[in-house]
Coordinates of C-alpha atoms and ligand atoms in Angstrom, one line a residue:
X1 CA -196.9 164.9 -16.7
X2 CA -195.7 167.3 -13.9
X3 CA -192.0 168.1 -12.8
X4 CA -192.8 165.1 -9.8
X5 CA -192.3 162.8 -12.9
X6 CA -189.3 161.0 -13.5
X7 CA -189.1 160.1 -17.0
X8 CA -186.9 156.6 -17.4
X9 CA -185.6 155.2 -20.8
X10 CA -184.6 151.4 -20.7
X11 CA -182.0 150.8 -23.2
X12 CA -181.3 146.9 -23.7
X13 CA -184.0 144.2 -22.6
X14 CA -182.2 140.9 -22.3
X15 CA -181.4 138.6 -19.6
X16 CA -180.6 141.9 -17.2
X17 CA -182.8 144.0 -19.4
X18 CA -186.0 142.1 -18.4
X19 CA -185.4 141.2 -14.9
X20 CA -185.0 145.3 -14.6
X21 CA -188.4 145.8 -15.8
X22 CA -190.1 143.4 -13.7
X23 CA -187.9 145.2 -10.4
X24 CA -189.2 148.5 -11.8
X25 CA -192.8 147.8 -12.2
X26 CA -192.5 146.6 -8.3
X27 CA -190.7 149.8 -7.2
X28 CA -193.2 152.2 -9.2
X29 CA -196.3 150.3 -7.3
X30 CA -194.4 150.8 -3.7
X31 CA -192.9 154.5 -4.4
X32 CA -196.1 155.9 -6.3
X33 CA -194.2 159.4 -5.4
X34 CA -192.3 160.6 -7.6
X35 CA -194.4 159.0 -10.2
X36 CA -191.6 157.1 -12.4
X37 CA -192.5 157.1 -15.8
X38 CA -191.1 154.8 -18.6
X39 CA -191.3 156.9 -21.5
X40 CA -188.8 154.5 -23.9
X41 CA -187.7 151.2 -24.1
X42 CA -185.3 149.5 -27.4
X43 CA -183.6 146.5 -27.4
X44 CA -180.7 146.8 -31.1
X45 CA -183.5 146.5 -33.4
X46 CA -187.0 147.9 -32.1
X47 CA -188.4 151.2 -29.9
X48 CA -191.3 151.7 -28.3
X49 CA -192.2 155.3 -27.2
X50 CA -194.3 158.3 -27.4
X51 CA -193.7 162.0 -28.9
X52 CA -196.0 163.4 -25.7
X53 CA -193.5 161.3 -23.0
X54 CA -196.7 159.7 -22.2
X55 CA -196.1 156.2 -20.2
X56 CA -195.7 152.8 -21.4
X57 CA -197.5 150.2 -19.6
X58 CA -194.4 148.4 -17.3
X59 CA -196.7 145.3 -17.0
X60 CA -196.5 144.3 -21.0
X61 CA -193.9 146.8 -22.1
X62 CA -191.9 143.5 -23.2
X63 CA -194.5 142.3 -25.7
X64 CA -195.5 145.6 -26.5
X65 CA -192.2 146.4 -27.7
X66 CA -191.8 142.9 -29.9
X67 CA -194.2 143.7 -31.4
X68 CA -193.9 147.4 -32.3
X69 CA -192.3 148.5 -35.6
X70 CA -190.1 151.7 -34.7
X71 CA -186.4 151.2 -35.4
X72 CA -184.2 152.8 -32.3
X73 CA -183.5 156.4 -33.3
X74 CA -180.0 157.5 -33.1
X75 CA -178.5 157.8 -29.4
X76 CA -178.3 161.2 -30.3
X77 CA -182.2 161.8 -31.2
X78 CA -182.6 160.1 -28.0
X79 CA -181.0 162.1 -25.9
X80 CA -182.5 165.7 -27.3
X81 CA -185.7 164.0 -27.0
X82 CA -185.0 163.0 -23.1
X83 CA -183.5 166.4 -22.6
X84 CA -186.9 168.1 -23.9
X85 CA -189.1 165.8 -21.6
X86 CA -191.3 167.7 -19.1
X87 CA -189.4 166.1 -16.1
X88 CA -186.0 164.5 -15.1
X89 CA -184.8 161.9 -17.4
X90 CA -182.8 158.8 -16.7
X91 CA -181.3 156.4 -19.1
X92 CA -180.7 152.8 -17.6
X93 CA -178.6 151.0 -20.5
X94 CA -178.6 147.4 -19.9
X95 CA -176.9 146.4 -23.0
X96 CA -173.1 145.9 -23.6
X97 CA -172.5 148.3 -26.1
X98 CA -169.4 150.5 -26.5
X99 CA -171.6 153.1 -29.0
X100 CA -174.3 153.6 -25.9
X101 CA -171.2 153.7 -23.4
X102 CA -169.7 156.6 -25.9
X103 CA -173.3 158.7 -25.5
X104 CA -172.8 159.3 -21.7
X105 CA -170.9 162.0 -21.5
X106 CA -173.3 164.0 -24.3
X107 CA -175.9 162.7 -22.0
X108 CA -174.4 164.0 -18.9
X109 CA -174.4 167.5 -20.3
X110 CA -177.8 167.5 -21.3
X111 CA -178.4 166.6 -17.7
X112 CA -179.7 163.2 -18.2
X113 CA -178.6 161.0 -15.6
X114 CA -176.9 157.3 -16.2
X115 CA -177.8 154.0 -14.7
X116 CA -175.9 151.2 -16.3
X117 CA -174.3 147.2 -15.3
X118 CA -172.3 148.0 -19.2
X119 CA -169.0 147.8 -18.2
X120 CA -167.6 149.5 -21.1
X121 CA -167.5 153.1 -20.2
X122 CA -165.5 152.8 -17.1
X123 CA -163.3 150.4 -18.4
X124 CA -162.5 152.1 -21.6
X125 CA -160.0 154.3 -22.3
X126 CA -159.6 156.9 -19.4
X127 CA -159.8 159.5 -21.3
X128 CA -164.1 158.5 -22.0
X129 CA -163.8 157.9 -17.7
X130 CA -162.6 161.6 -17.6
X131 CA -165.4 163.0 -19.9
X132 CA -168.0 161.4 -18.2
X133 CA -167.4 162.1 -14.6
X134 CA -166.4 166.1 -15.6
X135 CA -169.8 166.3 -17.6
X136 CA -171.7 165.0 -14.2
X137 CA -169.9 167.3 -12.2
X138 CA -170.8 170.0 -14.4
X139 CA -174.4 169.8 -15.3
X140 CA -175.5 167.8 -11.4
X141 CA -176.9 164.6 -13.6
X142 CA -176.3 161.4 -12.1
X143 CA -173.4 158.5 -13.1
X144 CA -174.0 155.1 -10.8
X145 CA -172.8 151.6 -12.6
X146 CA -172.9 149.3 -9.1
X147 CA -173.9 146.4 -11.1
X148 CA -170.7 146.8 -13.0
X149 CA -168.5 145.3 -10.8
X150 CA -169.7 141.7 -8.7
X151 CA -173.5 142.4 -10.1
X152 CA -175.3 143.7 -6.9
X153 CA -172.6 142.8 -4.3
X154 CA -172.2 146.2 -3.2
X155 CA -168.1 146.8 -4.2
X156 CA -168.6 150.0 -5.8
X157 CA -170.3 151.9 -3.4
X158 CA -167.8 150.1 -0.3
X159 CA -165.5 151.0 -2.4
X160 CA -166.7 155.1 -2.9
X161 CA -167.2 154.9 1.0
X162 CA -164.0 154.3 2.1
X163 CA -162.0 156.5 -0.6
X164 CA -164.3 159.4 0.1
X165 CA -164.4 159.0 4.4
X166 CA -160.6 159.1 3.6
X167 CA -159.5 155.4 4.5
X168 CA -156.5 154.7 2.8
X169 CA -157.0 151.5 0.4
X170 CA -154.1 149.3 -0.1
X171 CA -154.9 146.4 -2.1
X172 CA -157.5 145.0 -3.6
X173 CA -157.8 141.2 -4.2
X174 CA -160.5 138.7 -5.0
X175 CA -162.3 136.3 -7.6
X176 CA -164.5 138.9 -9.7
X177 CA -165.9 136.4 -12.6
X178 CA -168.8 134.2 -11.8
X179 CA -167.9 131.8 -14.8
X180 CA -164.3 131.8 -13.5
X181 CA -165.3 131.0 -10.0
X182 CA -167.3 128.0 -10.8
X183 CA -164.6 126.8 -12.9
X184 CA -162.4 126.6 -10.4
X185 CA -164.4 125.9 -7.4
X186 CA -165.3 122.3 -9.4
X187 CA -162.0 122.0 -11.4
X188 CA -159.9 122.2 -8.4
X189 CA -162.1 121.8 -5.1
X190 CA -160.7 121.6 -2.1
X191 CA -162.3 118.1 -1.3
X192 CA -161.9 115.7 -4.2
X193 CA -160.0 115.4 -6.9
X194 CA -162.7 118.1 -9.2
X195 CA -163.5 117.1 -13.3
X196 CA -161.5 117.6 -16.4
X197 CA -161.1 121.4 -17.4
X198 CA -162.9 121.0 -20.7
X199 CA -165.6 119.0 -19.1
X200 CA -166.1 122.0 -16.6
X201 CA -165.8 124.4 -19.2
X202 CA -169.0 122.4 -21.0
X203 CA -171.2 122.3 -17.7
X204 CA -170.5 126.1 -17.3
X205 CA -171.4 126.6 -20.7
X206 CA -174.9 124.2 -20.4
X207 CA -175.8 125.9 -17.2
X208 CA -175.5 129.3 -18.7
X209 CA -172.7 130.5 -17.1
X210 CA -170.3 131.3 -19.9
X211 CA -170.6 133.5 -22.5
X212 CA -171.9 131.9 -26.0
X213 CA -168.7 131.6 -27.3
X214 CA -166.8 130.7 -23.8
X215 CA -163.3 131.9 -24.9
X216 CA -165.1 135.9 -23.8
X217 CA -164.4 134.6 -20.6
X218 CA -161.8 132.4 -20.7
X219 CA -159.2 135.3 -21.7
X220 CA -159.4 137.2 -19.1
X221 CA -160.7 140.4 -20.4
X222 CA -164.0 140.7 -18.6
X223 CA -162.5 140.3 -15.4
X224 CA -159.6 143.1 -16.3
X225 CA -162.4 145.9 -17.0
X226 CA -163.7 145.3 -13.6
X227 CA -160.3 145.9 -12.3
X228 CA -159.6 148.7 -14.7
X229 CA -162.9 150.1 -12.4
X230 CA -161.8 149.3 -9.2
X231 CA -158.2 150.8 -9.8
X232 CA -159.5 154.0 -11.2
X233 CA -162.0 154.3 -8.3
X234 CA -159.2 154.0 -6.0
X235 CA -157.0 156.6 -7.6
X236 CA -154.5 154.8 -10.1
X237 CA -155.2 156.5 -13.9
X238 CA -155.2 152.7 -15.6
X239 CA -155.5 153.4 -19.1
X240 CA -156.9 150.7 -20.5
X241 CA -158.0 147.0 -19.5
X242 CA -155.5 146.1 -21.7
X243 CA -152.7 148.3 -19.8
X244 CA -151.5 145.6 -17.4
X245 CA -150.8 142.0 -17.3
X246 CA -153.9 139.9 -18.3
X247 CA -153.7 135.4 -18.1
X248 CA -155.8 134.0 -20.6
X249 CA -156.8 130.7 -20.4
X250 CA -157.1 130.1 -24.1
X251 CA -154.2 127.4 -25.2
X252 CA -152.0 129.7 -27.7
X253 CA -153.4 126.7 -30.3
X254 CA -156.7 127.7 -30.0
X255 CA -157.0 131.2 -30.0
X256 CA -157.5 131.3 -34.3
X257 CA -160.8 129.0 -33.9
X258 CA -163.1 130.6 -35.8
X259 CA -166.1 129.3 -33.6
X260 CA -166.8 129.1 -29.6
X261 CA -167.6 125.3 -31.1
X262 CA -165.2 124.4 -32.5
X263 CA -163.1 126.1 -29.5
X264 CA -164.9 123.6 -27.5
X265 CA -164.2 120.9 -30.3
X266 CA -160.6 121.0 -29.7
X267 CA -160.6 122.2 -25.9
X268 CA -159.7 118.5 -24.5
X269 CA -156.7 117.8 -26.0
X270 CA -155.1 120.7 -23.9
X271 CA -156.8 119.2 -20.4
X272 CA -153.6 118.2 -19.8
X273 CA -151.4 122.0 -19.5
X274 CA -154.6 122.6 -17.0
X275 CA -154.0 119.3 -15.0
X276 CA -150.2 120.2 -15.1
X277 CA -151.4 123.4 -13.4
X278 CA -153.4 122.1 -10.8
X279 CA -151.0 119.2 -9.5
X280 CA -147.9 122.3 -9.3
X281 CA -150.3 123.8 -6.5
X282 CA -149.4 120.8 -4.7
X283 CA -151.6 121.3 -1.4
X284 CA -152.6 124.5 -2.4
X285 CA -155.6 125.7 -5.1
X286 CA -155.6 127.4 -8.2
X287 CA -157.8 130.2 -8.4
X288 CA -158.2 132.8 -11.1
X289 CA -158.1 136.3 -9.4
X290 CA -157.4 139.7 -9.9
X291 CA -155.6 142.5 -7.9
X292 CA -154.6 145.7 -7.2
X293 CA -151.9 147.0 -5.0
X294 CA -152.5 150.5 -5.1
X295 CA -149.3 151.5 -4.0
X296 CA -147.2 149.7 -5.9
X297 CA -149.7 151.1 -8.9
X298 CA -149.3 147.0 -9.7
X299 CA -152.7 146.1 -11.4
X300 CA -152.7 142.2 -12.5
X301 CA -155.1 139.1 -13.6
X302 CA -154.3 135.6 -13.5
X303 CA -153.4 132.4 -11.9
X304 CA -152.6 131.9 -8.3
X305 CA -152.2 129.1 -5.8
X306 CA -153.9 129.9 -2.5
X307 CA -154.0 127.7 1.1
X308 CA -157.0 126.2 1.4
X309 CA -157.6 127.7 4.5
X310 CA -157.6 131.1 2.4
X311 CA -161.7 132.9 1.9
X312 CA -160.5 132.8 -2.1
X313 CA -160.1 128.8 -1.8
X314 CA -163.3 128.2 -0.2
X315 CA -165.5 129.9 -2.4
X316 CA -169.1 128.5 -3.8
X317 CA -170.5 127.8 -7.0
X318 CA -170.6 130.9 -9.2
X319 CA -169.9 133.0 -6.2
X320 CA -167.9 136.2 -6.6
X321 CA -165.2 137.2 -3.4
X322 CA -163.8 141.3 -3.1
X323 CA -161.2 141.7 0.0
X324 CA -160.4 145.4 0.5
X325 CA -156.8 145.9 2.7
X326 CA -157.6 149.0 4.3
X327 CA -155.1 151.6 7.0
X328 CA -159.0 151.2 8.7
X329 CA -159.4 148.1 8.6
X330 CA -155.4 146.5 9.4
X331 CA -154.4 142.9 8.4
X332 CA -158.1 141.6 8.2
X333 CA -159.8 143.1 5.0
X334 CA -163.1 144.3 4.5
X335 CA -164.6 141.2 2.5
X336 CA -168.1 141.2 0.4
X337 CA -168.9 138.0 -0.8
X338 CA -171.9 136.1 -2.3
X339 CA -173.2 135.8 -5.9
X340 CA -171.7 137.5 -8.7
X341 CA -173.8 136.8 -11.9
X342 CA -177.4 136.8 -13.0
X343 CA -179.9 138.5 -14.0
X344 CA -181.7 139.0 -10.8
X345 CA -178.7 140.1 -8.8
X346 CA -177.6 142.2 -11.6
X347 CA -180.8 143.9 -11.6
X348 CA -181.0 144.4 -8.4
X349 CA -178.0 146.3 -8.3
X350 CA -179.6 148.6 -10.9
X351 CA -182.3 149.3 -9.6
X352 CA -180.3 150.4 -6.0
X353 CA -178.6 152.7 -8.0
X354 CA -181.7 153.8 -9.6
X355 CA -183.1 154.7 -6.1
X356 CA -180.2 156.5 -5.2
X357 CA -180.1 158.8 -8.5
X358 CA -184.4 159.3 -7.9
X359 CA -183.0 160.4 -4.0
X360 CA -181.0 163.3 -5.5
X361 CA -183.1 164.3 -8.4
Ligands
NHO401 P1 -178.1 140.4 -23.1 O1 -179.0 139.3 -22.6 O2 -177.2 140.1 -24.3 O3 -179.0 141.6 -23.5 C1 -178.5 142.8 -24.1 C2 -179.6 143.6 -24.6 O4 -179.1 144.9 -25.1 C3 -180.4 143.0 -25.8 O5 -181.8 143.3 -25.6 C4 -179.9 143.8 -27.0 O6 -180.8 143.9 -28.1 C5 -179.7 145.1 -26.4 N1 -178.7 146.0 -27.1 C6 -177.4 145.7 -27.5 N2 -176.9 146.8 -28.1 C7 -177.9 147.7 -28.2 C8 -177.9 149.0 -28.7 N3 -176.9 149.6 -29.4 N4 -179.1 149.7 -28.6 C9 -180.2 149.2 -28.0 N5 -180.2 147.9 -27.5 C10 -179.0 147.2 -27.6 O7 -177.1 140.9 -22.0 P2 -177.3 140.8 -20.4 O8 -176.8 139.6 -19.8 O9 -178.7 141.2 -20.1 O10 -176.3 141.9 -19.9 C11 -176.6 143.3 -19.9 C12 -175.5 144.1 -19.4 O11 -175.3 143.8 -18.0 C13 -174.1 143.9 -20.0 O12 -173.4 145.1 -20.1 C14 -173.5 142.9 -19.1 O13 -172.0 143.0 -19.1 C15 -174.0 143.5 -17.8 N6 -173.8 142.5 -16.7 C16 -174.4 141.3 -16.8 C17 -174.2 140.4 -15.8 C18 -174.9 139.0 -15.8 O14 -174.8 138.3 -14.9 N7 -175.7 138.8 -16.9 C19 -173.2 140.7 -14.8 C20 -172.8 142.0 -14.7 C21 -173.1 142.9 -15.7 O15 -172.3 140.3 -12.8 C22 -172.6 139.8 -14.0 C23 -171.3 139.4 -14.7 O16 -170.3 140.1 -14.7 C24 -171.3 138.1 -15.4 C25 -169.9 137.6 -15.9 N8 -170.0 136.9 -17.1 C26 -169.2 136.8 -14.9 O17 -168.9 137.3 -13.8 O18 -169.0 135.6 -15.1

């Protein structure tokens, strides 16, 4: 290897994880210079790499790694051993985990730059938000996490642009969960009279779009760590996603299931407080949104009724929707709109960011 090598550690190979890979092995083939080198890949129960940083294959690294028989070293291990290798070193964590989220800013310092969709170290408490941007500021490694809000949509980096050209943003509104989204958007579409909730809730779940256990989304807590982001990228401190005022959608009855079946069991016999809901809208839709009023420091998730001529109304299946009210930009908001889950589009988003780290390397 020579310093033109930039060494690249995969952390996490699932639905994201693999679709990463595949973008990779593309990107290595059509920027041969740097060379980018994978030098470790792990999902929660295997490894695959080498003592010499020597590469692994992109085009079976997959298989390779089911079948290899290394346990994952401790995060710690892994960072002195990317810090040692003979090159810059990138980790791209593609899993959800909180203990990986916790290694950045140790990471940071050793000047091993982060690439990450895991929403849990900006949305955590702001206190691990504070550590990690002061240890990238101090040691010149990289932090991007594009894929964290509205998977590849580019919100974070519109965002970045008009905070740092000095725009003054206002408020910050839209539909930021692709399970929510198509939920609605067939619950209570504009034409028609849309299905039973529980019934929707079972075709997002069959098609992939929920969780496992559906009630992760239902509650609202995945869409109130991409607004703990946004808000903390637009100046307000937000402690915690749990820090403001979050809707769940789980009946109060239903919250002690001890499975996502049973949940799902039971979830009928409350289609009713969601029909209820929809007919007080009366010729306006329900919509599950979040937003921020920056002024007001007002940060909030939940129900609202909008006009059908509204963008939020006449969203698309699984389709994600981010207004930013602007000074700039006056009454009409800058809008970015299109799909907001996948793997594809989630890994697209990582590999931008990856790009953009390689840039500045
Ligand atoms: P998977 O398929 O569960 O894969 C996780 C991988 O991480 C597995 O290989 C697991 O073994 C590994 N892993 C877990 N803990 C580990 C550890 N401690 N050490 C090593 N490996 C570990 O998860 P996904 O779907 O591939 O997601 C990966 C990351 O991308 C997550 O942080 C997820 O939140 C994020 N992400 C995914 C999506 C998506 O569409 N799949 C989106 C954004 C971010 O925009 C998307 C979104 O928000 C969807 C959302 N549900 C919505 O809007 O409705």
């Amino acid at each position: 290897a020579s310093a033109s090598t930039i060494f690249i550690a995969v952390i996490g190979a699932g639905g994201v994880g693999k679709c990463f890979l595949t973008q990779l092995r593309d990107l290595a083939v059509r920027r041969p210079s740097p060379k980018l080198s994978l030098c470790y890949i792990a999902t929660s129960r295997k490894a695959l790499y080498n003592d010499d940083y020597s590469a692994i294959n992109l085009d079976n690294a997959i298989d390779v790694l089911a079948a290899s028989s290394k346990a994952p070293p401790t995060l710690t291990d892994l960072v002195a051993y990317l810090s040692k290798a003979p090159g810059k070193a990138i980790i791209v964590d593609n899993t959800s985990s909180q203990d990986v989220a916790e290694t950045y800013p140790t990471a940071l310092k050793a000047g091993v730059s982060i690439v990450t969709p895991n929403k849990k170290a900006f949305s955590g408490s702001y206190q691990l938000w504070q550590d990690i941007f002061q240890a990238s500021a101090a040691s010149g490694a990289k932090v991007y996490h594009e894929s964290s809000v509205g998977a590849g949509l580019p919100v974070i980096s519109t965002l970045k642009d008009l905070v740092e050209t000095g725009d003054e943003v206002t408020k910050i509104e839209g539909v930021f969960s692709g399970t929510m989204s198509f939920l609605f958007n067939s619950f209570a579409p504009l034409t028609g009279s849309g299905g039973k909730w529980s019934e929707e809730v079972k075709k997002a779940k069959a098609l992939g779009y929920t969780e496992p256990d559906p009630r992760d989304d239902l509650n609202g807590l995945d869409v109130a760590r991409k607004l703990t982001i946004l808000a903390r990228l637009a100046g307000l401190p937000v402690e915690s996603p749990t820090s403001f005022p979050v809707e769940s959608l789980i009946p109060k009855e239903l919250e002690s299931c001890s499975s996502g079946d049973e949940f799902m069991e039971k979830l009928p016999s409350f289609d009713q407080q969601m029909e209820e809901k929809k007919a007080s809208a009366g010729d306006k839709v329900i919509r599950f949104v979040g937003s921020i009023d920056v002024g007001a420091k007002d940060v909030k998730v939940g129900l609202q009724t909008f006009d059908p001529s509204h963008p939020i109304a006449a969203l698309k299946g699984s389709d994600n929707i981010i207004s930013f009210y602007t000074k700039r930009y006056g009454s009409n908001p800058l809008i970015v709109q299109g799909a907001g889950a996948g793997g594809d589009v989630t890994a697209m988003g990582v590999t931008a960011d990856l790009i953009k780290v390689i840039g500045q390397l």
